[in-house]
Amino acid sequence: MVREKLILICQHGGEFVPKDDGSLTYSGGEAHALDIGPETVFDDLKYQLAEKYYLEYGSLTIKYFLPGNRRTLITLSNDKDLKRMYDFHGDSVTADVFLMGTKGFVPVNLGTQAKRKTGAKTSGAFAVGPATSKGAHSAVGLKDVTIGIATSSDFVTGINATLRSPTRAAIASKRTAGPNIVDGLFEVNVTDATDCSTDIHDMSVSPADSVKKRRRTASWGSGENGLAIVTVADNLEETRKTTSQKKIARKCNSVAVADNMSQAPPSYASPEKLVEFWKNGITGEGQDFRSVAEFRDALQKYAIAHRFGYKLRKNDTNRASAVCAAEGCPWRIHASWVPSASVFRVKKLHESHTCDGESWKTATPAKNWLVNIIKDRLKDSPHHKPKEIANGLLRDFGLELNYAQVWRGIEDARQQLEGSYKEAYGQLPWYCEKIEEANPGSFTKLLVGDDKRFQRLFLSFHATVYGFQKGCRPLLFLEAIPLKSKYHEILLTATALDGDDGIFPVAFAVVDNENEDSWHWFLEQLKSAVSTSRSLTFVSDRDKGLMKHVLEIFENAHHGYSLYYLMDSFIQNLKGPFNGEGRASLPGCFLSAAKAVRHGGFRMYTEQIKRVSSSAYDWIMQNEPEYWANAFFKGELYNHLTLNIAESYANWIDEARELPIMRKIEVLRCKIMELMEGRRTESSNWTTKLTPSKQEMLQEEFAKASGLKVLFSSDTLFEVHDNSINVVDIVKQHCSCAMWKPTGLPCHHAIAVFNYTGRNVYDYCSRYFTADSFRSTFAERINHPLTIACIGGNEEDPEEDDDEQIMPPCISRPLGQQQKKIRRNKSQGIIRRSVCCTRCNGVGHNKASCKVSL
């Protein structure tokens, strides 16, 4: 039966204790349980946990261990991560999650929150809710204390309340109480109260404004009679003593403001419901608001809902007047501050319009409103394009904005959601330090220019270097991938292949520009990180010209050209005329020539190409076959692979392309960690001696070996007869068919010899293809720094020294192709042919536009 729910055992307040084998145990703290399902929304789960554990919502970090791995913590940050965790645990009933964050949660109105169908609810076995029996009270050590309840006004309503207080440890946490105070640790029983309306006019309806609503709720504080519920006004007086009484009165009214409209819709309401709600934002003369800012916000949304533009004639803290933007339209509104009532009141309102919507054509929304709307949309889809958002605003609100307006709004929204791009560079030294602390033996190198601008960052984990040295062939692919970010950084990578021909990242670097200097620097750092005595083979794009740098830095190294890029260049340079089988046959012949292991095979396929196109043959000969054809290449052979390694990195980066630099690097680290963890788990279930792909290849050779005739030449040399005679040397592991050494697996001729002599075929397979070697590749783990939550501004803030603050790299925008073409034409002195008329032989016009009378 498919599991529908997963019980999360949520633990907080303890600490991680390392064991001798490198695994972690969690000691101390408290635990509660929540049920989640495949439809659970991450933001809702995070909010519920923040409320339950009294943690700031923005600082809360949720981590978990993969099943069977107690060494590496993985962070939950979005719905995709939550779904992945749910899938990782398969048929498990429970999963442990660990919470870290800063104390100080102030809840929102629970009535609004209750309407959301989050899919996360408290488990019955570990219920956190109101205590309804004496047994439940005593279970958590509650005792009766008397409290005083202070209202938003200066008087105290006569309320007899009994508080079920927690033990000392719970009291020390200073938990916050909202409109519903019962949360499993506190219970307030109100026996007598005087009705007092505290409804407040609230126009904050966008999701980004929900934080503001949380700040206006009540909180626990110390009163004359002990623990008391105090309002924000009390806190303001304590923490902002320098604030004038006038400002405090405007922010927190001492009397309730009459509410002339229904409760604000939830933050997740559809655009249609928001617009319908905003239409009643301004109801008429005498309407009260808490401040001029709230009045401006209501007016902005009111104008959008009714689709008209306005101009503010007067706009200060004491008064605000607006008129319709259309000339001659009588609509106008005036509001001002009323000191006696401490409210901002609408004094005059002329509601009729005569402009027929003319003012809407030039209407421009306020920046804050636009940013908040865009933030909501980026939360749902982080990679929204400016044009898509502009079309959505036009469809939902009737606002026609240009590209630049929306682009600036997206930039501001992303900075609020993800942090500052510029400040992230200043945190890189701290990040490198934390990576090396959590992963001893890892290698990081940060290079900053004399102008304190970022230039290069190299990063190689001990786990990846160890895996490369223990289980990977001495083969590294060098790639460069644009990060597609604001500052145009480039990701340089060195990637190996595991025993199953899967990519295995060894090291990477982020550089400000891709050039010979940056590649030379990267290879120098790579040599320091890898430090192997093996003769390495490097593969890169021929056009990058990296051969001289590789051979200069790495002794006894070989360099080859990537067949993927060569094939692409070959196809692009194909030019007619074509004979024989035509153009379509050339790519296949080129690939066969590259894979041919004998000189004769290479010549056979190139001659076929020559018969079809002599220019294609010339291109092959001019592009140095000794560096890419198996028949001539001296290093580790690799041309059986035509995969695009850069595409894997590009897919990883695509999920994080809008994030600041440090969070991009953290995404890469998590992707590598997940890749290693997934393959480690997968290989633990293998029962074959070779990796699956190599075992399948060997089985194919076994099938071909049946029925072959084997003759002894000596104890080590054998003749195998099929359509031809092949000589097998089992000591040198060589066959005259030349297919044993390039593949690393015995050919079918050698397998026939092993079957005949009773030898074990697996003893003659390359050690890199064994399952044990594969497991050694992924034996080590990339550890998660426990304080890395600071990336989102959570647990531990890195120290910033203004003298050492790192600035982002300079943005060098390349000239457009048209500008390059114009400049090139001018520099080369190209003279374009003038248009000549065939009718009058004149210059500067053609026959169709000729006006000369003949």
Short mmCIF file of C-alpha atoms in Angstrom, two decimals, residues 35 95 113 118 128 243 357 413 425 450 467 473 488 511 570 573 760:
data_model
loop_
_atom_site.label_atom_id
_atom_site.label_comp_id
_atom_site.label_asym_id
_atom_site.label_seq_id
_atom_site.Cartn_x
_atom_site.Cartn_y
_atom_site.Cartn_z
CA ASP A 35 2.17 14.65 9.70
CA ALA A 95 11.68 10.93 9.58
CA GLN A 113 -3.90 30.78 8.90
CA THR A 118 -1.42 23.03 4.34
CA VAL A 128 0.88 19.84 20.65
CA THR A 243 10.65 57.97 19.58
CA GLY A 357 -10.42 55.88 -17.91
CA ALA A 413 12.09 41.67 -5.14
CA TYR A 425 30.86 38.48 -2.05
CA ASP A 450 44.03 45.18 -5.60
CA GLY A 467 37.06 9.37 -4.72
CA ARG A 473 40.38 6.55 -14.22
CA HIS A 488 28.65 37.36 -15.72
CA VAL A 511 36.04 33.28 -12.06
CA PHE A 570 32.64 19.37 -37.94
CA ASN A 573 31.95 23.43 -41.26
CA ASN A 760 38.34 -16.14 -13.93
#
